[in-house]
XYZ file of N, CA and C in Angstrom:
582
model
N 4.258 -35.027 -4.517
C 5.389 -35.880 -4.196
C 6.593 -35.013 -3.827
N 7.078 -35.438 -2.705
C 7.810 -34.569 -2.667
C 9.601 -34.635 -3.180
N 10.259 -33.981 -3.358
C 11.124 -33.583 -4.442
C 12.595 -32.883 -3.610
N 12.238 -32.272 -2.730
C 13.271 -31.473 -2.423
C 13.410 -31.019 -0.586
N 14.568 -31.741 -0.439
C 14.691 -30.812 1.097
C 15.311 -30.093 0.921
N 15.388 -28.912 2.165
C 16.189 -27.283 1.973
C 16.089 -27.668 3.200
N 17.598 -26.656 3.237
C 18.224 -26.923 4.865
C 18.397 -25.223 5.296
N 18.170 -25.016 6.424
C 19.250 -23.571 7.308
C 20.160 -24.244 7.278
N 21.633 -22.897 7.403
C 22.676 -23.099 7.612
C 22.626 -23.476 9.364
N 22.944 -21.801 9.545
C 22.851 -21.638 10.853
C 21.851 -22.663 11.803
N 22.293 -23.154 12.857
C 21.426 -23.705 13.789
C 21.297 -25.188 13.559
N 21.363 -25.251 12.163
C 21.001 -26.223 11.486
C 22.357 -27.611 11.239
N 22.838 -26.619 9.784
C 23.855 -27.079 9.185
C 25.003 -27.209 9.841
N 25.581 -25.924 10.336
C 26.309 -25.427 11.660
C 25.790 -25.100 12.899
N 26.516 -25.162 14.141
C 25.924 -24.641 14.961
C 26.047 -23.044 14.814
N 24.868 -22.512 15.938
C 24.647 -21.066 15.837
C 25.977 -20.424 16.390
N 27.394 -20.159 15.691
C 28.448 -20.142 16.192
C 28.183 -18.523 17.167
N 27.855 -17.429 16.277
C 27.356 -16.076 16.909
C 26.995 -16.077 17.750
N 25.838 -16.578 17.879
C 25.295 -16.726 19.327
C 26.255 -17.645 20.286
N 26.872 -18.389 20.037
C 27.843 -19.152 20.992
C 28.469 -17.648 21.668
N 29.554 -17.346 20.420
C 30.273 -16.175 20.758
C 30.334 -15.119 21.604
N 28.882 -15.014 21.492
C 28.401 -13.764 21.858
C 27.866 -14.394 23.795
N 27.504 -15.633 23.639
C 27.732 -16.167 25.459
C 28.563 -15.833 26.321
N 30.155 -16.272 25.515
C 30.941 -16.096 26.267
C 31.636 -14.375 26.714
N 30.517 -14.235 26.524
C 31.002 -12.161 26.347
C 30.062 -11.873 27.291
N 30.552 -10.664 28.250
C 29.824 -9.776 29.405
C 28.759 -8.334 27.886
N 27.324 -9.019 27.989
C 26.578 -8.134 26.629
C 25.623 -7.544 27.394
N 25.545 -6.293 27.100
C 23.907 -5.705 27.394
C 23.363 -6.047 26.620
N 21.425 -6.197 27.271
C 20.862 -5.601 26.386
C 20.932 -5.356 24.863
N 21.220 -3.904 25.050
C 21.500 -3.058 23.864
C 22.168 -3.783 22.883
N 23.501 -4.208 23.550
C 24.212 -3.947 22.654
C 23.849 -5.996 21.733
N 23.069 -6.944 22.627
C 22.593 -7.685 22.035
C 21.828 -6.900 20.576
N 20.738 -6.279 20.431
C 20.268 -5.401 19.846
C 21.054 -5.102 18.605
N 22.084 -4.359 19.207
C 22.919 -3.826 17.904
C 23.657 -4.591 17.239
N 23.650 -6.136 17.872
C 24.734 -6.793 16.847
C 23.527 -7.400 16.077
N 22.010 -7.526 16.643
C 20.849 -8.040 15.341
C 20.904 -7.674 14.624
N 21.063 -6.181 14.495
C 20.679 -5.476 14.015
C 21.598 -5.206 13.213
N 22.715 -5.248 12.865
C 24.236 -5.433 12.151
C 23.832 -6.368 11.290
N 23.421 -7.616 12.023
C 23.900 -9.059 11.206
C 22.323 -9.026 10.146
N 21.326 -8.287 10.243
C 20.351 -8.384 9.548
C 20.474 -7.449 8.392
N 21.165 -6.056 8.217
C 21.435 -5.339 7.385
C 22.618 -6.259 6.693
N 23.559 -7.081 6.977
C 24.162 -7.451 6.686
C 23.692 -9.225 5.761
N 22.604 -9.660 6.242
C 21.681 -10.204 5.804
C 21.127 -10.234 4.252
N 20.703 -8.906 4.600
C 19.913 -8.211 3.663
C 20.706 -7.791 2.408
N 21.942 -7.991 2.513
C 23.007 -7.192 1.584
C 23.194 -5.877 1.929
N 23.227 -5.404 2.359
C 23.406 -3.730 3.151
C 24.553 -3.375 3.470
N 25.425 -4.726 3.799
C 26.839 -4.431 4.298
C 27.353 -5.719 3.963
N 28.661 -5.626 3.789
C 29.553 -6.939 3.134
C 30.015 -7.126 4.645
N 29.882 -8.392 4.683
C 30.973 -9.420 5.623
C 31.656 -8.967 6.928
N 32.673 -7.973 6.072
C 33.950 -7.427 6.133
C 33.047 -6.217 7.083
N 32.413 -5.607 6.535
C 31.857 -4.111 7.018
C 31.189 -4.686 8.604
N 30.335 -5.723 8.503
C 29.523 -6.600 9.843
C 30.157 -6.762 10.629
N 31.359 -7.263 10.739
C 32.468 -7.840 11.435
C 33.627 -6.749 12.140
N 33.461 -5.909 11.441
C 34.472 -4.325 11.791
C 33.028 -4.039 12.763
N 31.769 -3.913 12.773
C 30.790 -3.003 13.561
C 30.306 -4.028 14.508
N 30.253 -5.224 14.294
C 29.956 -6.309 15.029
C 31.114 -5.552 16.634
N 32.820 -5.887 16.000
C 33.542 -5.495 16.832
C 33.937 -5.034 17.598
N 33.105 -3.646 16.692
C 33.167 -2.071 17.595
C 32.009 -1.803 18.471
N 31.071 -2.755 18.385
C 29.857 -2.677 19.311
C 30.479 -3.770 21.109
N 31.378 -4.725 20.555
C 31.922 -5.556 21.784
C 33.115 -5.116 22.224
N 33.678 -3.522 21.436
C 34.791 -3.501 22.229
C 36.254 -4.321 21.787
N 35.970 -4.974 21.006
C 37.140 -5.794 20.500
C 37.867 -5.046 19.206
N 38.597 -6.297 18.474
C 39.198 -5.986 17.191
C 38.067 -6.734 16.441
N 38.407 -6.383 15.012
C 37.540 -7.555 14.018
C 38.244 -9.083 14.115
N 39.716 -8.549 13.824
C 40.143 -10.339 14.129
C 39.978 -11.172 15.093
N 39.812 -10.366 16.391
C 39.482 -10.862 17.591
C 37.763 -12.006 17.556
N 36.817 -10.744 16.990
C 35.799 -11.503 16.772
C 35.447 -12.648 15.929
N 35.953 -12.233 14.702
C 36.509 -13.226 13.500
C 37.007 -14.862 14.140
N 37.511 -14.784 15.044
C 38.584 -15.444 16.034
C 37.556 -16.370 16.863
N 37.145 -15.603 17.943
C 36.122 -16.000 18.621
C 34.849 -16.603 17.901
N 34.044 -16.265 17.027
C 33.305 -16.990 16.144
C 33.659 -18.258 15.434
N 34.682 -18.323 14.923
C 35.452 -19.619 14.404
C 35.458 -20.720 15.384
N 35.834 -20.165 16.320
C 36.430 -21.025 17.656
C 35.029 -22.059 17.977
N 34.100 -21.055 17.774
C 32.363 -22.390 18.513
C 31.730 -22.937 17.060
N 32.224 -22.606 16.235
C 31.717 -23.317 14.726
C 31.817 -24.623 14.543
N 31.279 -25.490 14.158
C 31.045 -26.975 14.275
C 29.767 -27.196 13.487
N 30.254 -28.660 13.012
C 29.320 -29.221 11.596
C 28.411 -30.833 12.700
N 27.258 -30.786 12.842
C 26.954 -32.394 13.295
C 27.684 -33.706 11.674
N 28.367 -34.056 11.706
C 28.796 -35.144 10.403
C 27.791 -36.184 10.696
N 27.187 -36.471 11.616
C 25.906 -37.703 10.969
C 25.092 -36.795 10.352
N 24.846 -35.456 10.740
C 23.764 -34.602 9.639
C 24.256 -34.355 8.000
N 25.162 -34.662 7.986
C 26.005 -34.371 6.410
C 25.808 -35.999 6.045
N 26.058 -36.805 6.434
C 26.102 -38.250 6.249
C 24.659 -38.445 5.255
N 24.159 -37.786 6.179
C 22.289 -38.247 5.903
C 22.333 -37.258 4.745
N 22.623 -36.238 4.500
C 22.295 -35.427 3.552
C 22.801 -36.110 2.156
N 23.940 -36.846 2.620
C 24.292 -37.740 1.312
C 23.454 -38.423 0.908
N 23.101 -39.639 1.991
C 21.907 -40.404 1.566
C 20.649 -39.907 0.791
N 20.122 -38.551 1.705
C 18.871 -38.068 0.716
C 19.098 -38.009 -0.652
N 20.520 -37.469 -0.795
C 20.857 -36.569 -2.393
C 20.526 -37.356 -2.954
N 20.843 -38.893 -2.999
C 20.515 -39.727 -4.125
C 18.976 -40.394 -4.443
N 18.067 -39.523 -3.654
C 16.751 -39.599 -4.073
C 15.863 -38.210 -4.041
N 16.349 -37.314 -3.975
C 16.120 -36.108 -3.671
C 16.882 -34.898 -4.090
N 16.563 -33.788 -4.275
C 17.419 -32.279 -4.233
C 17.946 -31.964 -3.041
N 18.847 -31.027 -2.952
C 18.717 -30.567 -1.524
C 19.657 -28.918 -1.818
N 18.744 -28.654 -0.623
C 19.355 -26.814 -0.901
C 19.550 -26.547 0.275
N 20.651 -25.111 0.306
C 20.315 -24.175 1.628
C 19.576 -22.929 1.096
N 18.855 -22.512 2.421
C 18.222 -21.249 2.359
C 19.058 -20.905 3.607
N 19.684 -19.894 3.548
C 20.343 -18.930 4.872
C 20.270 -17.683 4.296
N 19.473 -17.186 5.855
C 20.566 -15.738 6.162
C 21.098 -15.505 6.689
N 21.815 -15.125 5.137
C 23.694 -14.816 5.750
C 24.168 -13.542 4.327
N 25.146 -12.978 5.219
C 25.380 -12.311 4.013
C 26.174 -12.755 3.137
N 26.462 -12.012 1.495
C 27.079 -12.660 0.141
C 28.127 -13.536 0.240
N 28.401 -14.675 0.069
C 29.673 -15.437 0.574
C 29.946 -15.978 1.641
N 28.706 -15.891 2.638
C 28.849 -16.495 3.677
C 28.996 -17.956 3.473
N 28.459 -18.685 2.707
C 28.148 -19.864 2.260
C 29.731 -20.579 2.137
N 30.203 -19.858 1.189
C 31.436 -20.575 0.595
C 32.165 -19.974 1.423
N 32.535 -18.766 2.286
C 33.488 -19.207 3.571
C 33.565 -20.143 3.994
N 32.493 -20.859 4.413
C 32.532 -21.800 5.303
C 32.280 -23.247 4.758
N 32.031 -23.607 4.075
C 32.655 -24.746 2.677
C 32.857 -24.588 1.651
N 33.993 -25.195 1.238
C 34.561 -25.409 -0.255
C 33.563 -25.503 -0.988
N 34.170 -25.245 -2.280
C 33.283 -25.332 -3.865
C 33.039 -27.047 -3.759
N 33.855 -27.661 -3.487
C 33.352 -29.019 -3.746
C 32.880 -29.944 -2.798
N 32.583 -29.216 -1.154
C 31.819 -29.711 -0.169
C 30.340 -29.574 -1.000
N 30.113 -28.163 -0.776
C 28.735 -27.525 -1.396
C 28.029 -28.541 -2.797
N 29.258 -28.497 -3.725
C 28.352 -29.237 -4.942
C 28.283 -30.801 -4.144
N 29.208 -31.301 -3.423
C 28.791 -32.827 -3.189
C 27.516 -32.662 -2.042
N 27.088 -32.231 -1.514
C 25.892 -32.349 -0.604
C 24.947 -31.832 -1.173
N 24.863 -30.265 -2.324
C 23.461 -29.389 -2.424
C 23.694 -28.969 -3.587
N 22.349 -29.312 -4.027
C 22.030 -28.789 -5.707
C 22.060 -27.041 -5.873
N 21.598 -26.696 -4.928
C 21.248 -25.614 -4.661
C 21.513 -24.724 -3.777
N 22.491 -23.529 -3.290
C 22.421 -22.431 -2.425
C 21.979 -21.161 -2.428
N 21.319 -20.809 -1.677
C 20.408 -19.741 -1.722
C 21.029 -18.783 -0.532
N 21.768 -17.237 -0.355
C 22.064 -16.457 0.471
C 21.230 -15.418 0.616
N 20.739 -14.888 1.198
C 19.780 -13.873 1.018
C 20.566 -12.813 1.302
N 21.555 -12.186 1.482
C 22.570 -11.353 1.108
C 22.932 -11.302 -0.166
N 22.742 -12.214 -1.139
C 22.708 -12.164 -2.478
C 21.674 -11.690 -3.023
N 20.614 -11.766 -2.793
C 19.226 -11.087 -3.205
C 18.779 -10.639 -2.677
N 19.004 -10.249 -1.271
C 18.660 -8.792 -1.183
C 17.113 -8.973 -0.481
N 16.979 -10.107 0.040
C 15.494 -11.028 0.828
C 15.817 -11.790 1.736
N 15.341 -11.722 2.877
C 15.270 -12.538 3.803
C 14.379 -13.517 4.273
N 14.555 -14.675 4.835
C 13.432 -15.403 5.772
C 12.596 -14.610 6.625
N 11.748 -13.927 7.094
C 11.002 -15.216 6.628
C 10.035 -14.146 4.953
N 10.539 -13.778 4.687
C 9.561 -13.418 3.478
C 9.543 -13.886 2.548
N 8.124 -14.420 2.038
C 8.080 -15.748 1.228
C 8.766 -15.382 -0.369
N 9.003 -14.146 -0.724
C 10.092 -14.315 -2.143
C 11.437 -15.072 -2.072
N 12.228 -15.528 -0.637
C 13.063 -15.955 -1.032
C 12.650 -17.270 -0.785
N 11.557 -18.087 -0.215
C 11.187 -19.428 -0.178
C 11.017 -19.661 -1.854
N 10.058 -18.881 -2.797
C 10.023 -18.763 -3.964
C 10.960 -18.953 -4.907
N 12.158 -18.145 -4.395
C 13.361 -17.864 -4.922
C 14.301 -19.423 -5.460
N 14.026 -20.206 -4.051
C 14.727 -21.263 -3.848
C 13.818 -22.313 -4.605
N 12.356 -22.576 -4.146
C 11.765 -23.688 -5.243
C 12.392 -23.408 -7.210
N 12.344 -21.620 -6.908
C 12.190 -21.616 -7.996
C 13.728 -21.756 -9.473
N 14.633 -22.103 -8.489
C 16.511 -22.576 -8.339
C 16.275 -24.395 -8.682
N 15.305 -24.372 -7.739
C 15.668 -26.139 -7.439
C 14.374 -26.638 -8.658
N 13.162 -26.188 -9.482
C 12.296 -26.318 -10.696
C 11.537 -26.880 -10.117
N 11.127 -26.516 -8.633
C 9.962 -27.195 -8.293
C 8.749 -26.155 -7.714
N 7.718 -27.214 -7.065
C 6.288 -26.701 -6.571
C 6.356 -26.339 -5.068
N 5.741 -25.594 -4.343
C 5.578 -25.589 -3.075
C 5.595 -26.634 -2.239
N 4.714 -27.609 -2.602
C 4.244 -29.017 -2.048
C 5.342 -29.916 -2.363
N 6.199 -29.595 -2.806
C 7.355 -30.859 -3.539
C 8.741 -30.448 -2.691
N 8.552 -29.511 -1.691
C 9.616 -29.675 -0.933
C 9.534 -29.704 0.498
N 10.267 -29.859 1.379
C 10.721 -29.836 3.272
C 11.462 -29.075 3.307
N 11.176 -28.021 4.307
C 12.135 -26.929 4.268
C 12.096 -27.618 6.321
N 13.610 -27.066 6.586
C 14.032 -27.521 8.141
C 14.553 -26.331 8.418
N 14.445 -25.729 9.830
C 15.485 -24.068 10.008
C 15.223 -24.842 11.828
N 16.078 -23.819 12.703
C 15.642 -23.994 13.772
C 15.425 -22.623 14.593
N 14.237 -21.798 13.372
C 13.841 -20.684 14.215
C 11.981 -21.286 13.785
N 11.267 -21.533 14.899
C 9.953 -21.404 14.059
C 9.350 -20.539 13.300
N 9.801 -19.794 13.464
C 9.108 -17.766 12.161
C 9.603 -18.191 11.199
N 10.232 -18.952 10.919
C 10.948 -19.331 9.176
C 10.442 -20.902 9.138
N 10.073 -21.474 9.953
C 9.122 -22.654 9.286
C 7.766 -22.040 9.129
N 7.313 -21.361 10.093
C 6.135 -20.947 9.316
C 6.042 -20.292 7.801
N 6.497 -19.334 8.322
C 6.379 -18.792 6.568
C 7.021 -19.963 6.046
N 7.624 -20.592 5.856
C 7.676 -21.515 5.085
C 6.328 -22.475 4.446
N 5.764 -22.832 5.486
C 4.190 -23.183 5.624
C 3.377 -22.031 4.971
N 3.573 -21.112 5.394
C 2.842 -20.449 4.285
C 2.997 -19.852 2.782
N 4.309 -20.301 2.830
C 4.635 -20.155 1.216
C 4.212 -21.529 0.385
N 3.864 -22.791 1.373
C 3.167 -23.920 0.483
C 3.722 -25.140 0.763
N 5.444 -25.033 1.565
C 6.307 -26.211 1.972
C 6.077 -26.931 2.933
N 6.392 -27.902 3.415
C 6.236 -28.394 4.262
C 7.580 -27.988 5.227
N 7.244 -28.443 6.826
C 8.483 -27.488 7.559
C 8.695 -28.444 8.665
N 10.138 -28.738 9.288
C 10.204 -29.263 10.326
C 10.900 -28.439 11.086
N 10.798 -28.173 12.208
C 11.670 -27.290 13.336
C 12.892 -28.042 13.948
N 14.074 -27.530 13.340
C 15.266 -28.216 13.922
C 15.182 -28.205 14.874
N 15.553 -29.039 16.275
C 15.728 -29.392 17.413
C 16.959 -30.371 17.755
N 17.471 -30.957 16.289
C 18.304 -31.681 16.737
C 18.581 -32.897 16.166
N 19.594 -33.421 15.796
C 19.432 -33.945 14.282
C 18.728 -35.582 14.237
N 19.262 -36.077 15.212
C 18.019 -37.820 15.494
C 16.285 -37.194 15.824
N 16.003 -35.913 16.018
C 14.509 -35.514 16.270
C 13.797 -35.319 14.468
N 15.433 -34.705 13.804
C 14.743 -34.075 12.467
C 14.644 -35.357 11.613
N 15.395 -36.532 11.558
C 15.523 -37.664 10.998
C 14.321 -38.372 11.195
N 13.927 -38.396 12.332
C 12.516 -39.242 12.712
C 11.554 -38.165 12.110
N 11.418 -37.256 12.645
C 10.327 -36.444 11.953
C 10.037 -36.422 10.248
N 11.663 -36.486 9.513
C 11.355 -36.254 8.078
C 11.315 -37.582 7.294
N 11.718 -38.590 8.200
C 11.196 -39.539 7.560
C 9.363 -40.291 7.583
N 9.126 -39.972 8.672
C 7.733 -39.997 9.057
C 7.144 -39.477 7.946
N 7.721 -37.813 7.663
C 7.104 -36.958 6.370
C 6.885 -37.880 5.347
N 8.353 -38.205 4.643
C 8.437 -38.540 3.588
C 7.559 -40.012 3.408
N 7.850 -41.059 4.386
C 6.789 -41.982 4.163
C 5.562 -41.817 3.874
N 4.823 -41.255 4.583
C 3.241 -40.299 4.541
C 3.451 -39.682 3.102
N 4.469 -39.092 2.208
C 4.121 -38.930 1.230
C 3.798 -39.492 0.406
N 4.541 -40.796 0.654
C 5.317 -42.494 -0.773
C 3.931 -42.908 -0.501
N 3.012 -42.574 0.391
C 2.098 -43.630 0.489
C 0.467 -42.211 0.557
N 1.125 -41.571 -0.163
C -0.618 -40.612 -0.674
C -0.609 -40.452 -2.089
């Protein structure tokens, strides 16, 4: 039965503001590359925030506030996707799994957005694990007191629904929030009725 949805931030919760950012910028290659490669050590806990955002910078040529700036600017919440998340809460858990680094979370909502929508937040800059490796899928059932099978995990990269699938969850691929609504309710019915 299932018990628990878990949400991505990114892509998901918010739009992918970085990648917005990073559109409106003349980027090689490379230097696409080097800001992955920033934001995944930074991920990982390797570098605070602060440190990502100074090298993020210095890889585009800018200031940090500049980028800081520009990232803010394409950030945006869907509010019928928060709406619905209300609705679930009152029959359900609900968590994030992101990677993001330590505090990314509560930058970007209050202490009392977070407790009114999610039982549970999970940063993998806090522990030091990323998606898709199944200790932090673990990590999170194991936050929220449940089973593999007792939750829906949603991201909108497929490499993190899979492993998700293979850590035991069930997974929907964000595409978009009236696609994920039909899809997870489909789920959840198919469950009420096995």
């Amino acid at each position: 039965m299932i018990k628990a949805i878990i949400f991505d931030c990114f892509g998901v919760l918010l739009n992918d503001s970085m990648d917005a950012a990073v559109g409106t910028l003349s980027v090689s290659g490379r230097q696409r590359q080097d800001l992955r490669d920033i934001m995944n050590a930074a991920n990982l806990g390797l570098l605070t925030a602060k440190e990502a955002r100074e090298q993020h910078a210095q890889v585009l040529g800018i200031s940090a506030e500049e980028w800081t700036q520009l990232v803010a600017s394409h950030e945006g919440r869907d509010t019928r996707l928060f709406a619905y998340i209300l609705e679930l809460k009152k029959r359900y858990k609900t968590a994030i799994l992101s990677n993001v680094s330590e505090g990314g979370i509560s930058r970007r909502f209050s202490a009392e957005e977070l407790a009114q929508y999610f039982d549970v937040v999970v940063e993998s800059g806090a522990i030091g694990v990323g998606k898709p490796d199944a200790e932090i899928y673990e990590h999170t059932l194991k936050k929220l007191a449940i089973m593999p099978n007792e939750a829906i995990f949603t991201d909108d990269r497929d490499e993190y629904c899979a492993a998700a699938v293979e850590a035991g969850l069930s997974a929907i691929l964000f595409t978009g929030f009236d696609k994920f609504k039909s899809d997870l309710e489909e789920l959840l019915v198919a469950d009420s009725n096995s």
